[in-house]
Amino acid sequence: MTEQSFIKNDGSESLGNDQFISLLTRHQKKIYGIIHMLIPYKPYAEDVMQETALVMWRKKDDFRPGSDFGAWGARIARFQVLKYCRKQKGSRLCFTDGALDEISRCHDAVSDRIQERLHVLDTCVTKLNQDDRNLINMRYVQELKASSIAEKVNRSVDGIYKAFSRIHLTLQNCVFKTLKAEESE
């Protein structure tokens, strides 16, 4: 049993509230990405994300700890998108059921490959020197603009852009070499 989960009356394990919130926070971008891919109009996609989070909360006892929370959330999101689009029948803001199914199928086909590449990218980021990792953190985790980063590290904006260009090339080469090595194994 995990630290924040608990045993239900039937003997099965369930998520605790803190654990659910932690998992939802970790997977929210992926789940929202699926919703936004299927509902391109951002305000409506955000509404469906809110509804998806509520449904996930209500059904949290149905989730089996140790299984893939992101995949579970994605399934619920797809159903919420279908429900939303059925309400909007005839609206140009929604795809047909057939198109939604096709988009979802294509997404599933590439999703595992994308996750593999993201894992390789994470590994490559850890191989960067500390200064470069700090720049990556400021840009992509803290979401700072180049001008703010330049100010923080006392460098010119042009210098920051050149550093990112070098870092991106380093990461691209690392990812390419790692994936190529894995394919030949």
GROMACS .gro file of N, CA, C and O in nm, residues 29-46 48-49 81 95:
model
   88
   29LYS      N    1  -0.125   1.850  -1.793
   29LYS     CA    2  -0.089   1.903  -1.925
   29LYS      C    3  -0.116   1.801  -2.035
   29LYS      O    4  -0.165   1.835  -2.142
   30LYS      N    5  -0.085   1.675  -2.007
   30LYS     CA    6  -0.108   1.570  -2.107
   30LYS      C    7  -0.258   1.555  -2.133
   30LYS      O    8  -0.302   1.549  -2.248
   31ILE      N    9  -0.337   1.551  -2.028
   31ILE     CA   10  -0.481   1.535  -2.042
   31ILE      C   11  -0.541   1.656  -2.115
   31ILE      O   12  -0.621   1.640  -2.207
   32TYR      N   13  -0.499   1.775  -2.075
   32TYR     CA   14  -0.548   1.895  -2.142
   32TYR      C   15  -0.505   1.895  -2.290
   32TYR      O   16  -0.582   1.936  -2.377
   33GLY      N   17  -0.384   1.849  -2.318
   33GLY     CA   18  -0.337   1.843  -2.455
   33GLY      C   19  -0.426   1.758  -2.543
   33GLY      O   20  -0.455   1.794  -2.658
   34ILE      N   21  -0.473   1.648  -2.489
   34ILE     CA   22  -0.563   1.560  -2.564
   34ILE      C   23  -0.696   1.632  -2.588
   34ILE      O   24  -0.750   1.632  -2.700
   35ILE      N   25  -0.747   1.696  -2.484
   35ILE     CA   26  -0.874   1.768  -2.498
   35ILE      C   27  -0.860   1.881  -2.601
   35ILE      O   28  -0.944   1.895  -2.690
   36HIS      N   29  -0.753   1.957  -2.591
   36HIS     CA   30  -0.735   2.072  -2.681
   36HIS      C   31  -0.711   2.026  -2.824
   36HIS      O   32  -0.746   2.095  -2.920
   37MET      N   33  -0.651   1.909  -2.841
   37MET     CA   34  -0.632   1.854  -2.974
   37MET      C   35  -0.769   1.823  -3.036
   37MET      O   36  -0.790   1.842  -3.156
   38LEU      N   37  -0.863   1.778  -2.954
   38LEU     CA   38  -0.994   1.739  -3.003
   38LEU      C   39  -1.094   1.855  -3.006
   38LEU      O   40  -1.192   1.852  -3.081
   39ILE      N   41  -1.070   1.955  -2.921
   39ILE     CA   42  -1.154   2.076  -2.919
   39ILE      C   43  -1.059   2.194  -2.933
   39ILE      O   44  -1.007   2.244  -2.833
   40PRO      N   45  -1.032   2.238  -3.055
   40PRO     CA   46  -0.930   2.340  -3.078
   40PRO      C   47  -0.959   2.477  -3.015
   40PRO      O   48  -0.866   2.553  -2.989
   41TYR      N   49  -1.084   2.509  -2.989
   41TYR     CA   50  -1.117   2.640  -2.933
   41TYR      C   51  -1.087   2.637  -2.783
   41TYR      O   52  -1.154   2.568  -2.705
   42LYS      N   53  -0.984   2.713  -2.743
   42LYS     CA   54  -0.928   2.705  -2.609
   42LYS      C   55  -1.029   2.722  -2.495
   42LYS      O   56  -1.028   2.642  -2.401
   43PRO      N   57  -1.116   2.822  -2.497
   43PRO     CA   58  -1.210   2.836  -2.384
   43PRO      C   59  -1.298   2.711  -2.364
   43PRO      O   60  -1.325   2.672  -2.251
   44TYR      N   61  -1.341   2.649  -2.473
   44TYR     CA   62  -1.423   2.529  -2.461
   44TYR      C   63  -1.339   2.411  -2.412
   44TYR      O   64  -1.386   2.329  -2.333
   45ALA      N   65  -1.215   2.403  -2.461
   45ALA     CA   66  -1.125   2.296  -2.417
   45ALA      C   67  -1.099   2.308  -2.266
   45ALA      O   68  -1.096   2.208  -2.195
   46GLU      N   69  -1.084   2.431  -2.218
   46GLU     CA   70  -1.062   2.452  -2.074
   46GLU      C   71  -1.185   2.411  -1.994
   46GLU      O   72  -1.171   2.352  -1.886
   48VAL      N   73  -1.399   2.178  -2.078
   48VAL     CA   74  -1.401   2.031  -2.079
   48VAL      C   75  -1.294   1.977  -1.985
   48VAL      O   76  -1.315   1.875  -1.918
   49MET      N   77  -1.179   2.044  -1.975
   49MET     CA   78  -1.076   2.000  -1.880
   49MET      C   79  -1.128   2.008  -1.737
   49MET      O   80  -1.106   1.917  -1.657
   81VAL      N   81  -1.505   1.478  -2.397
   81VAL     CA   82  -1.504   1.547  -2.527
   81VAL      C   83  -1.623   1.499  -2.610
   81VAL      O   84  -1.695   1.580  -2.670
   95PHE      N   85  -1.545   1.817  -3.392
   95PHE     CA   86  -1.533   1.717  -3.497
   95PHE      C   87  -1.649   1.619  -3.486
   95PHE      O   88  -1.713   1.608  -3.383
   0.00000   0.00000   0.00000
